[in-house]
C-alpha cells in the first residue's frame, strides 16, 4: 500500500461536507490533496501537511472572533451579534484587572475596568456574560492566564447553573502561564506556583471534561512582543514540552492529556514564512511527542492550532489598509491548515474595534472560505520547493533553540523554560528581535506602507472609533458592591479558608475548592489574594 | 547636548512592554541616560522615582486606553513634588484625546509609527523648551 492508498482509506472514512462542487470556478475538478503516491499525506505522521486526512473538506476552520468590552451585559450583546453574523465560536477577552486577578474596585484598577475586555469580578458577571448562549453547542475560548483556574471555575459553575454538565462543555482555556513571564507580562504568582495551578487544570479536565482544551499554548503574544517567526515557533513548542513534562511528573500518562493540548499562533505579514512555520510546528510536535515522550495515540501527536492575524502589523496610519494586511495574514493561516481563526479589525492600532470594523474582519474570513476555493485542497503549498525549504529551515532553527533550553534545564524542558524565564533569556531575545526590526524600519530596509513610505493620505481625518465611557467602571463597581452585600459572608470566609489551606499542600488539586468558592460569590480578587498569601508574587527585574 | 536623563515608566496594569523597551533603547542609542521603572507602577512610585533619579523628563508608555485616567494623575504627583519637568506620553492615543491631555499637562504625545529620529528629537525639544522656561 502506498501512502496515497492509506490516505485514501482515511479520507473515505471521514465525514465530508458535500455542500460544494469541489471544482474551480471554471469547472475543473479538484482533488482533496495533491502529491506523489509515496510522499507524506495529510493525516499521516509527522503531520506536516495537516492533522487530518480530509482537512477543510470535513470542517472549515472555526471563525472565532475575540470580543469583550465594558460590562458582561455589553459583551453578551456583542457575542449574540457575532453568532447572528455567522461566527461559529466565541472567544472572550477580559479586562486588565480580571487578567491580573484583581477586582474592579481595587485602586490599581482605576481607568482599566472594561477597557480592553470584559470585567469579571464574581460568578454574577459570568452569569450575565453567557446568558442565553447554549454552551453545550457553541464552543467557547477564554483568554485568561494567571487567574485561569478561578475564571474556569466560574465558567463551570455558571454552565452547571444553566443546566449544562461540565462533561458537555467544549472550548479552550488559554492557561499558558509561561508565555506571560516571557512576553505578555500578565503574571501574578511566581512561575513554579503558577505551574501548580496549570497542572491542576490539566488534571481536572483530563478526568472530567473530555471536550475541553486545558491549555492553548500561545506563540501569539511572543510574536507580538517582538520575536521572529522561528523564535515564536521554538518558544511556543518548548513551552508545550514544559507542560507535557509537568503533567507527566504529576503522574498523568501522556495519552490521557496530550490530545487536549492546543496551540495558538500568530499570522504575520511574511506570507510564506508563516505557512512554513505552521507546517514545521506540526512536524516538530509529532516527532517530540512520539520520540521523546512516548505518545502512542495519534491525537497526542497531531498539533491543532488557532490563529490570529498580527496586531503589530497593523498601522494607525491609513487604517483601512489594515483590511488588506489582515486578509493576507488570514490566508496564510488557512493555507497553513489552521483549525480556527480570528481576524483583527482595521481600527485595532487605534482602539477596540467598532461593530462595523469587527464585521468586516469576519467577512474577510468568509470571503476566503466561500469565494476563493482555497479550502478545497489540503496543504496546497506542500511540495513547493520554496515552502518545503522554509519549513525545514524553521525546524532547524527551532531545534537549535530547544537544544539551548534542554541544556539550561539539564535535560528537562520544564526546568529549561523556568530557568530561561528567571534568567531573562526569553525576554532578552524577544526585546533584541523587536529592536532589530525597529532598526530596519528606521533605516528604510523594511517598508511599512503608510508609515515609512507611501504616506500620501496619512493626513486624512481619523476614522470613527469605539469610545468606552467611564460609566462602565462606575456601573461595574456598583454591581460588585451589590453582590458583596447580597452574598452570605460566612460561606465566603469558609470557602476562602479552604482555598488557603489547600494552597499549602501542592498534592491537592485546587479546582474543587475554587469551584466551591466562586459558587458562594467570592470575588476573583479575594480568591487570587488568598492564594497569593500562600504563593507569593512574581517580580520581574526590569531590563531594557 | 548629550546626557539628558529620562525616566521611562509603565503605569497601572498594562503589561505591553515591547514599545517601552524599544523606545528606551532608541533614546539610549541617541545619547540619553535612560532609567526604566519596570511594569505595574503607580503615579506615586513614578513621581518618587523621577525625584530620586533627578531626571529631565518622564516618558509614559500606555497601550490599554487608560491614559485619560492615569496620565493626569502622574502629572499631578510629579508637580506635587515640585518637579516642573515635561511628561511625555507614548502609545495608542486617539486624536480625540490629544486636547484634553495637553490641558492636564502632558507635554508631548508620541503615537504608533513615530520614527527613532522623531522620538529622540521631540523628547530633546521638550526638555530644551522646559529648560528655557526655567
XYZ file of C-alpha atoms in Angstrom:
678
model
C 0.000 0.000 0.000
C 1.276 3.421 -0.862
C 0.879 6.456 1.348
C -1.781 7.601 -1.062
C -3.762 4.395 -0.525
C -3.506 4.819 3.238
C -4.586 8.422 2.958
C -7.493 7.487 0.646
C -8.760 4.966 3.172
C -8.612 7.554 5.932
C -10.264 10.154 3.736
C -13.071 7.760 2.773
C -13.696 7.104 6.457
C -14.009 10.843 7.181
C -17.208 12.775 7.206
C -17.009 15.053 4.172
C -19.055 18.168 3.505
C -20.807 17.757 0.172
C -22.229 21.263 0.070
C -19.638 22.306 -2.503
C -18.907 21.151 -6.044
C -15.192 20.631 -5.388
C -14.089 22.289 -8.620
C -12.527 25.529 -9.774
C -14.732 28.408 -10.899
C -14.390 27.261 -14.493
C -15.315 23.703 -13.653
C -12.030 21.822 -13.304
C -12.453 19.066 -10.716
C -10.188 19.428 -7.716
C -8.740 16.579 -5.630
C -8.694 16.807 -1.818
C -4.893 16.769 -1.859
C -2.032 16.561 -4.374
C 1.368 14.882 -4.189
C 3.415 11.817 -5.171
C 1.991 8.442 -4.117
C 4.829 7.785 -1.680
C 5.032 11.276 -0.278
C 3.602 12.391 3.047
C -0.150 12.992 3.043
C -2.315 14.992 5.461
C -3.327 12.983 8.495
C -0.081 10.988 8.317
C 2.786 11.210 10.772
C 4.569 13.604 11.239
C 1.557 15.620 10.093
C 3.483 18.326 8.248
C 0.594 18.541 5.802
C -2.188 18.667 8.355
C -3.580 16.757 11.323
C -6.481 15.222 9.390
C -6.827 13.357 6.101
C -9.770 15.435 4.935
C -8.920 18.848 6.448
C -11.378 21.576 5.392
C -13.455 19.134 3.357
C -14.718 17.780 6.662
C -14.986 21.033 8.513
C -13.997 24.577 7.725
C -11.920 26.327 10.338
C -13.887 27.857 13.207
C -14.354 31.582 12.680
C -13.678 32.536 16.229
C -13.883 36.252 16.828
C -12.368 37.580 20.023
C -14.593 40.079 21.796
C -15.056 41.690 25.138
C -15.537 45.176 26.484
C -17.389 47.016 29.184
C -19.679 45.037 31.415
C -20.663 41.402 30.988
C -24.009 42.540 29.588
C -22.301 44.606 26.861
C -20.139 41.679 25.816
C -23.071 39.267 25.901
C -24.758 41.539 23.387
C -21.628 41.552 21.148
C -21.431 37.735 21.378
C -25.001 37.423 20.180
C -24.212 39.772 17.263
C -21.230 37.589 16.319
C -23.372 34.454 16.349
C -26.035 36.187 14.266
C -23.393 37.289 11.725
C -22.254 33.690 11.238
C -19.426 33.419 13.754
C -19.071 29.789 14.817
C -17.217 30.094 18.108
C -16.848 32.600 20.888
C -13.648 33.984 22.288
C -13.693 36.039 25.438
C -11.399 38.992 26.092
C -11.122 40.012 29.735
C -10.135 43.428 31.013
C -6.771 44.085 32.632
C -7.954 43.859 36.247
C -9.529 40.464 35.567
C -6.402 39.288 33.722
C -4.316 40.226 36.745
C -6.761 38.762 39.218
C -7.889 41.940 40.969
C -11.376 43.327 41.480
C -12.933 46.314 39.742
C -12.915 48.273 42.997
C -9.184 47.787 43.605
C -7.265 51.105 43.416
C -4.958 49.653 40.718
C -7.988 49.007 38.503
C -8.657 52.704 38.067
C -9.196 53.524 34.410
C -8.909 49.896 33.306
C -12.312 48.419 34.129
C -13.954 47.129 30.966
C -11.408 48.898 28.734
C -9.581 46.103 26.930
C -12.085 43.403 27.597
C -14.961 42.445 29.808
C -14.824 42.970 33.580
C -15.489 39.841 35.644
C -15.497 40.076 39.421
C -17.867 37.330 40.525
C -19.997 34.482 39.279
C -22.812 37.024 38.851
C -20.854 38.621 35.984
C -20.196 35.228 34.410
C -23.931 34.511 34.511
C -24.578 37.706 32.515
C -21.713 37.075 30.124
C -23.084 33.832 28.697
C -26.800 34.403 29.304
C -28.930 32.968 26.512
C -25.994 31.263 24.794
C -26.081 27.473 24.586
C -22.679 26.467 25.907
C -23.394 22.829 25.171
C -23.440 23.718 21.463
C -21.164 26.656 20.750
C -17.539 26.317 21.826
C -16.005 28.997 23.959
C -12.467 30.163 24.312
C -11.296 32.211 27.277
C -8.166 34.263 27.075
C -7.060 34.173 30.663
C -3.851 33.026 32.283
C -2.811 33.957 35.832
C -6.352 33.601 37.210
C -7.267 30.934 34.643
C -8.214 28.330 37.245
C -10.526 30.801 39.011
C -12.253 32.019 35.853
C -12.543 28.425 34.642
C -14.196 27.512 37.962
C -16.696 30.324 37.353
C -17.359 29.130 33.830
C -18.070 25.597 35.024
C -20.277 26.812 37.890
C -22.208 29.101 35.587
C -22.796 26.405 32.965
C -23.949 23.935 35.598
C -26.426 26.509 36.914
C -27.740 26.798 33.360
C -28.181 23.026 33.306
C -25.164 22.062 31.202
C -22.982 19.423 32.848
C -19.251 20.044 32.703
C -18.628 16.964 30.578
C -20.560 18.587 27.726
C -18.651 21.871 27.741
C -16.412 22.385 24.734
C -13.794 25.046 24.393
C -10.383 26.271 25.347
C -8.768 27.903 28.321
C -5.644 29.807 27.344
C -3.992 28.978 30.668
C -0.477 29.371 29.250
C 1.397 30.999 32.083
C 4.936 30.523 30.758
C 4.473 32.974 27.925
C 3.194 35.535 30.425
C 6.627 35.745 32.039
C 8.281 35.630 28.631
C 6.130 38.041 26.669
C 2.703 39.235 27.729
C 3.670 40.036 31.335
C 0.317 39.412 32.984
C 1.794 37.320 35.759
C 0.840 37.212 39.429
C 2.398 34.269 41.267
C 5.987 33.044 40.795
C 6.464 30.526 37.933
C 6.557 27.339 39.982
C 3.428 28.154 41.965
C 1.623 29.155 38.773
C 2.600 25.866 37.195
C 0.884 24.047 40.036
C -2.402 25.692 39.044
C -1.808 24.733 35.416
C -1.215 21.145 36.499
C -4.462 21.211 38.480
C -6.468 22.337 35.448
C -4.854 19.737 33.157
C -5.549 17.057 35.711
C -9.139 18.208 36.270
C -10.065 18.424 32.587
C -8.380 15.094 31.787
C -10.631 13.476 34.384
C -13.895 15.342 33.930
C -14.081 17.374 30.724
C -13.349 15.355 27.591
C -14.318 18.186 25.211
C -12.187 20.842 26.866
C -8.736 22.030 25.772
C -6.914 22.662 29.027
C -4.189 24.888 27.600
C -3.788 26.904 24.462
C -0.028 27.090 24.177
C 0.442 30.503 22.729
C 3.063 31.898 20.450
C 0.841 34.804 19.534
C 1.981 37.061 22.353
C 5.615 36.045 21.975
C 5.467 37.245 18.384
C 3.526 40.380 19.233
C 6.174 41.194 21.836
C 8.739 41.209 19.058
C 10.143 37.730 18.424
C 10.979 36.374 15.000
C 8.865 33.621 13.432
C 11.425 30.967 14.383
C 11.525 32.195 17.992
C 7.731 32.178 18.146
C 7.756 28.603 16.884
C 10.537 27.426 19.185
C 9.466 29.153 22.396
C 5.867 28.046 21.953
C 6.688 24.411 21.364
C 9.293 24.478 24.141
C 6.570 25.754 26.487
C 4.406 22.912 25.218
C 7.114 20.393 26.126
C 7.321 22.002 29.580
C 3.582 21.492 30.168
C 3.863 17.918 28.961
C 6.673 17.244 31.438
C 4.675 18.962 34.185
C 1.732 16.615 33.637
C 3.989 13.585 33.314
C 5.637 14.491 36.626
C 2.171 14.657 38.167
C 1.695 11.057 37.108
C -0.672 11.534 34.161
C 0.025 9.135 31.291
C 0.873 11.103 28.140
C -2.082 9.976 26.051
C -4.614 10.982 28.704
C -3.917 14.703 28.448
C -1.842 15.404 25.315
C -4.815 15.212 22.915
C -6.374 18.167 24.780
C -3.399 20.486 24.360
C -3.916 23.028 21.624
C -1.813 25.815 20.169
C -2.258 29.428 19.215
C -0.025 31.089 16.636
C 0.353 34.485 15.098
C -0.197 35.079 11.392
C 2.218 37.826 10.478
C 2.689 39.522 7.163
C 5.578 37.455 5.730
C 3.252 35.093 3.917
C 5.356 32.037 3.067
C 7.390 32.158 6.256
C 4.170 31.920 8.264
C 2.914 28.934 6.296
C 6.275 27.214 6.772
C 6.068 27.948 10.499
C 2.738 26.127 10.876
C 3.960 23.160 8.873
C 7.164 22.930 10.909
C 5.175 23.225 14.156
C 3.089 20.154 13.318
C 6.113 18.119 12.329
C 8.209 19.028 15.381
C 5.354 18.404 17.821
C 4.607 14.999 16.345
C 8.248 13.931 16.493
C 8.818 15.082 20.048
C 5.591 13.609 21.335
C 6.335 10.249 19.796
C 10.087 10.021 20.196
C 10.802 11.930 23.389
C 7.588 11.474 25.338
C 6.480 8.093 24.067
C 2.992 9.039 22.904
C 1.135 6.252 21.132
C -2.220 7.859 20.449
C -2.164 9.713 17.122
C -4.192 12.516 18.669
C -1.357 13.233 21.081
C 0.911 13.844 18.102
C -1.480 15.901 15.981
C -0.884 19.586 16.627
C -4.042 21.628 16.285
C -3.953 25.390 16.396
C -5.839 28.640 16.481
C -4.506 31.584 14.522
C -4.860 35.305 14.994
C -3.643 37.835 12.480
C -0.847 40.076 13.708
C -1.962 43.074 15.742
C 1.518 44.546 15.500
C 1.410 44.530 11.713
C -1.493 46.983 11.756
C -0.870 50.671 11.349
C -2.565 53.715 12.820
C -1.859 55.442 9.509
C -4.463 54.836 6.782
C -6.154 52.171 8.881
C -8.342 50.914 6.027
C -5.188 49.362 4.537
C -5.182 47.055 7.553
C -8.063 45.136 5.972
C -5.661 44.095 3.217
C -2.916 43.098 5.648
C -5.356 41.061 7.691
C -6.704 39.285 4.613
C -3.208 38.229 3.527
C -2.335 37.045 7.035
C -5.599 35.157 7.393
C -4.950 33.442 4.069
C -1.562 32.290 5.371
C -3.309 30.772 8.391
C -5.763 28.917 6.160
C -3.141 27.674 3.709
C -1.150 26.573 6.761
C -4.115 24.482 7.915
C -5.395 26.335 10.975
C -8.322 24.912 12.964
C -9.696 28.288 13.962
C -9.063 31.887 13.120
C -9.526 35.361 14.492
C -9.111 38.241 12.073
C -8.225 41.632 13.545
C -10.244 44.694 12.758
C -8.794 47.597 10.826
C -9.028 50.032 13.731
C -7.137 47.981 16.316
C -3.976 50.078 16.170
C -6.196 52.892 17.432
C -8.823 51.435 19.747
C -11.016 48.410 20.357
C -12.970 47.633 17.197
C -16.301 49.143 16.329
C -19.113 46.779 15.434
C -18.659 47.614 11.766
C -14.920 47.017 11.673
C -15.349 43.706 13.550
C -17.948 42.660 10.975
C -15.609 43.452 8.082
C -12.945 41.339 9.773
C -15.329 38.387 9.967
C -16.397 38.983 6.355
C -12.735 38.714 5.372
C -12.734 35.122 6.616
C -15.989 34.411 4.848
C -14.527 35.648 1.550
C -11.573 33.303 1.998
C -13.827 30.400 2.990
C -16.561 30.738 0.402
C -15.295 32.753 -2.579
C -11.668 31.790 -3.144
C -11.950 27.972 -3.151
C -8.643 27.762 -1.256
C -10.176 25.394 1.284
C -10.821 22.701 -1.333
C -7.303 21.273 -1.186
C -5.319 20.329 1.910
C -1.822 21.820 2.219
C -1.929 23.286 -1.291
C 1.643 24.593 -0.984
C 3.135 21.257 0.091
C 5.765 20.230 -2.412
C 6.670 23.796 -3.348
C 10.470 23.836 -3.310
C 10.410 27.168 -1.547
C 7.860 26.294 1.137
C 9.461 22.914 1.844
C 12.900 24.534 2.217
C 11.497 27.199 4.536
C 9.712 24.530 6.570
C 12.973 22.619 7.007
C 14.830 25.773 7.990
C 12.178 26.735 10.563
C 12.514 23.283 12.092
C 16.326 23.516 12.141
C 16.294 26.899 13.879
C 13.732 25.723 16.402
C 15.785 22.634 17.237
C 18.794 24.862 17.936
C 16.781 26.830 20.466
C 15.410 23.619 22.034
C 18.965 22.378 22.482
C 19.813 25.520 24.441
C 16.783 25.100 26.734
C 17.438 21.399 27.197
C 20.942 22.263 28.357
C 19.684 25.073 30.582
C 17.306 22.626 32.255
C 19.878 19.854 32.441
C 17.776 17.513 30.345
C 14.410 18.874 31.492
C 12.481 21.176 29.169
C 10.291 22.137 32.132
C 13.306 23.312 34.122
C 14.745 24.895 30.977
C 11.629 27.009 30.493
C 11.612 28.172 34.102
C 15.351 28.839 34.111
C 15.054 30.734 30.835
C 12.414 32.961 32.413
C 14.343 33.510 35.623
C 17.486 34.374 33.669
C 15.549 36.729 31.369
C 16.740 34.691 28.388
C 13.408 34.646 26.567
C 12.679 38.261 27.458
C 16.094 39.391 26.233
C 15.869 37.566 22.917
C 12.393 38.922 22.254
C 13.462 42.500 23.059
C 16.538 42.140 20.815
C 14.428 40.936 17.898
C 11.903 43.728 18.405
C 14.645 46.329 18.372
C 16.266 44.803 15.304
C 13.017 45.157 13.339
C 12.617 48.724 14.579
C 16.148 49.490 13.403
C 15.375 48.111 9.957
C 12.162 50.129 9.753
C 14.046 53.267 10.680
C 16.769 52.574 8.159
C 14.149 52.037 5.474
C 15.311 48.432 4.957
C 11.830 47.237 5.770
C 8.877 49.094 4.263
C 5.646 49.575 6.148
C 3.093 51.169 3.859
C 1.802 54.443 5.247
C 4.476 54.518 7.958
C 7.897 54.858 6.370
C 6.798 55.049 2.738
C 3.673 55.707 0.670
C 2.389 58.172 3.230
C 0.057 60.218 0.993
C -3.315 60.127 2.650
C -1.982 59.929 6.196
C -3.399 63.368 6.964
C -6.986 62.365 6.369
C -9.290 62.529 9.352
C -9.185 59.624 11.749
C -11.970 57.099 11.343
C -14.848 56.732 13.765
C -13.584 54.854 16.831
C -15.273 52.929 19.592
C -15.454 55.002 22.765
C -15.876 53.311 26.090
C -17.251 55.618 28.710
C -16.149 55.796 32.315
C -19.742 54.902 33.181
C -18.988 51.226 32.778
C -16.397 51.424 35.507
C -18.845 53.028 37.918
C -21.559 50.575 36.926
C -19.293 47.591 37.468
C -18.156 48.822 40.886
C -21.773 49.277 41.955
C -22.619 45.814 40.775
C -19.725 44.325 42.698
C -20.812 46.237 45.778
C -24.295 44.802 45.445
C -23.007 41.235 45.087
C -20.863 41.654 48.182
C -23.924 42.834 50.115
C -26.217 40.079 48.897
C -23.935 37.100 49.493
C -23.533 35.049 52.655
C -20.226 36.309 54.068
C -19.759 33.350 56.392
C -19.867 30.964 53.475
C -17.381 33.135 51.581
C -14.964 33.153 54.510
C -15.210 29.392 54.896
C -14.636 28.845 51.172
C -11.615 31.157 51.154
C -10.190 29.396 54.181
C -10.409 26.138 52.331
C -8.627 27.668 49.307
C -5.920 28.928 51.673
C -5.321 25.631 53.407
C -5.404 23.607 50.181
C -2.956 26.058 48.580
C -0.426 24.999 51.200
C -0.447 21.398 50.052
C 0.828 21.000 46.486
C -0.512 17.441 46.376
C -4.101 18.707 46.394
C -5.930 19.706 43.221
C -7.338 23.181 43.884
C -10.134 23.063 41.288
C -12.888 21.697 43.587
C -12.111 24.329 46.256
C -12.120 27.061 43.601
C -15.461 25.929 42.190
C -16.979 25.962 45.688
C -15.571 29.437 46.357
C -16.966 31.002 43.195
C -20.360 29.406 43.829
C -20.745 31.425 47.029
C -19.738 34.544 45.095
C -16.207 35.023 46.362
C -14.590 37.560 44.022
C -11.692 36.943 41.654
C -9.617 39.348 43.733
C -10.426 37.633 47.011
C -9.576 34.189 45.700
C -6.374 35.324 43.988
C -5.384 37.328 47.064
C -5.914 34.273 49.239
C -3.683 32.168 47.004
C -1.109 34.967 46.802
C -0.777 34.954 50.581
C 0.483 31.376 50.214
C 2.197 31.520 46.813
C 3.853 34.949 46.894
C 4.213 37.317 43.961
C 6.456 37.369 40.907
C 8.564 40.459 40.284
C 10.471 40.850 37.043
C 13.855 42.554 37.153
C 13.387 45.407 34.677
C 15.859 45.243 31.819
C 15.894 47.339 28.701
C 23.729 68.030 24.001
C 24.209 64.583 25.477
C 23.467 63.123 28.843
C 19.887 64.223 29.375
C 18.252 61.876 31.829
C 14.815 60.422 31.232
C 12.686 58.111 33.327
C 10.641 55.705 31.227
C 7.677 54.214 33.054
C 4.787 51.779 32.745
C 1.906 52.787 34.990
C -1.045 50.663 36.012
C -1.867 47.154 34.853
C -0.810 47.404 31.222
C 1.869 44.784 30.603
C 2.636 45.612 26.948
C 6.356 46.305 27.186
C 7.555 45.913 23.605
C 7.123 49.605 22.826
C 8.597 50.868 26.062
C 11.719 48.752 25.639
C 12.186 49.754 22.008
C 11.785 53.444 22.894
C 14.167 53.076 25.836
C 16.802 51.620 23.514
C 16.179 54.290 20.882
C 16.749 57.023 23.450
C 19.786 55.290 24.907
C 21.297 54.961 21.440
C 20.521 58.656 20.851
C 22.644 59.592 23.855
C 20.111 59.802 26.665
C 20.649 58.287 30.073
C 17.592 56.087 30.412
C 16.103 54.779 33.638
C 13.299 52.194 33.206
C 10.906 51.567 36.100
C 9.645 48.167 35.023
C 5.981 47.215 34.986
C 2.984 47.897 37.231
C 3.979 51.273 38.684
C 1.602 53.744 40.309
C 1.581 57.527 39.772
C 3.222 57.864 43.192
C 6.073 55.438 42.515
C 6.794 57.083 39.162
C 6.891 60.574 40.699
C 9.104 59.370 43.523
C 11.486 57.732 41.030
C 11.592 60.954 38.992
C 12.751 62.804 42.120
C 15.249 60.138 43.177
C 16.774 59.806 39.739
C 16.876 63.558 39.151
C 15.622 63.209 35.580
C 14.989 65.884 32.957
C 11.797 64.279 31.658
C 9.375 61.416 32.277
C 8.094 59.197 29.478
C 4.960 57.114 30.000
C 4.036 54.158 27.817
C 0.343 53.329 27.692
C -1.407 50.909 25.383
C -4.521 49.935 27.242
C -6.662 53.066 26.837
C -6.228 54.029 30.494
C -4.193 57.116 29.586
C -7.042 59.558 30.237
C -7.285 58.331 33.804
C -3.671 57.647 34.665
C -1.638 60.247 32.771
C -3.171 63.236 34.631
C -2.511 61.522 37.966
C 1.159 61.056 37.113
C 1.485 64.744 36.173
C -0.242 65.706 39.400
C 2.062 63.585 41.553
C 5.151 64.915 39.794
C 4.051 68.555 40.226
C 3.161 67.884 43.861
C 6.814 67.055 44.426
C 7.840 70.371 42.922
C 9.226 69.000 39.649
C 8.496 71.076 36.544
C 9.870 68.539 34.078
C 7.998 67.578 30.893
C 5.838 64.454 30.912
C 5.718 62.699 27.559
C 3.158 60.059 26.632
C 3.692 57.306 24.085
C 1.225 54.668 22.998
C -2.165 54.164 21.451
C -3.802 57.546 21.851
C -6.736 58.538 19.649
C -6.747 62.067 18.188
C -9.848 62.954 20.172
C -7.888 62.705 23.435
C -4.995 64.984 22.449
C -6.517 68.275 23.527
C -7.592 67.006 26.930
C -4.133 65.513 27.520
C -2.483 68.860 26.729
C -4.811 70.544 29.182
C -3.778 68.275 32.050
C -0.131 68.983 31.379
C 1.088 66.233 29.053
C 3.836 67.947 27.104
C 4.157 65.708 24.073
C 2.286 62.681 22.715
C 4.057 60.124 20.519
C 1.841 57.674 18.644
C 2.494 54.463 16.665
C 4.682 54.964 13.623
C 6.921 57.672 15.095
C 10.463 57.161 13.796
C 13.503 56.821 16.060
C 14.680 60.246 14.937
C 11.308 61.835 15.665
C 11.167 60.274 19.117
C 14.639 61.494 20.102
C 14.078 64.946 18.557
C 10.754 65.540 20.255
C 11.971 64.392 23.660
C 15.034 66.625 23.308
C 12.860 69.553 22.192
C 10.520 69.101 25.155
C 13.442 69.161 27.576
C 15.057 72.172 25.851
C 11.796 74.142 25.876
C 11.361 73.390 29.549
C 14.926 74.469 30.364
C 14.339 77.790 28.582
C 11.302 78.464 30.726
C 13.310 77.923 33.911
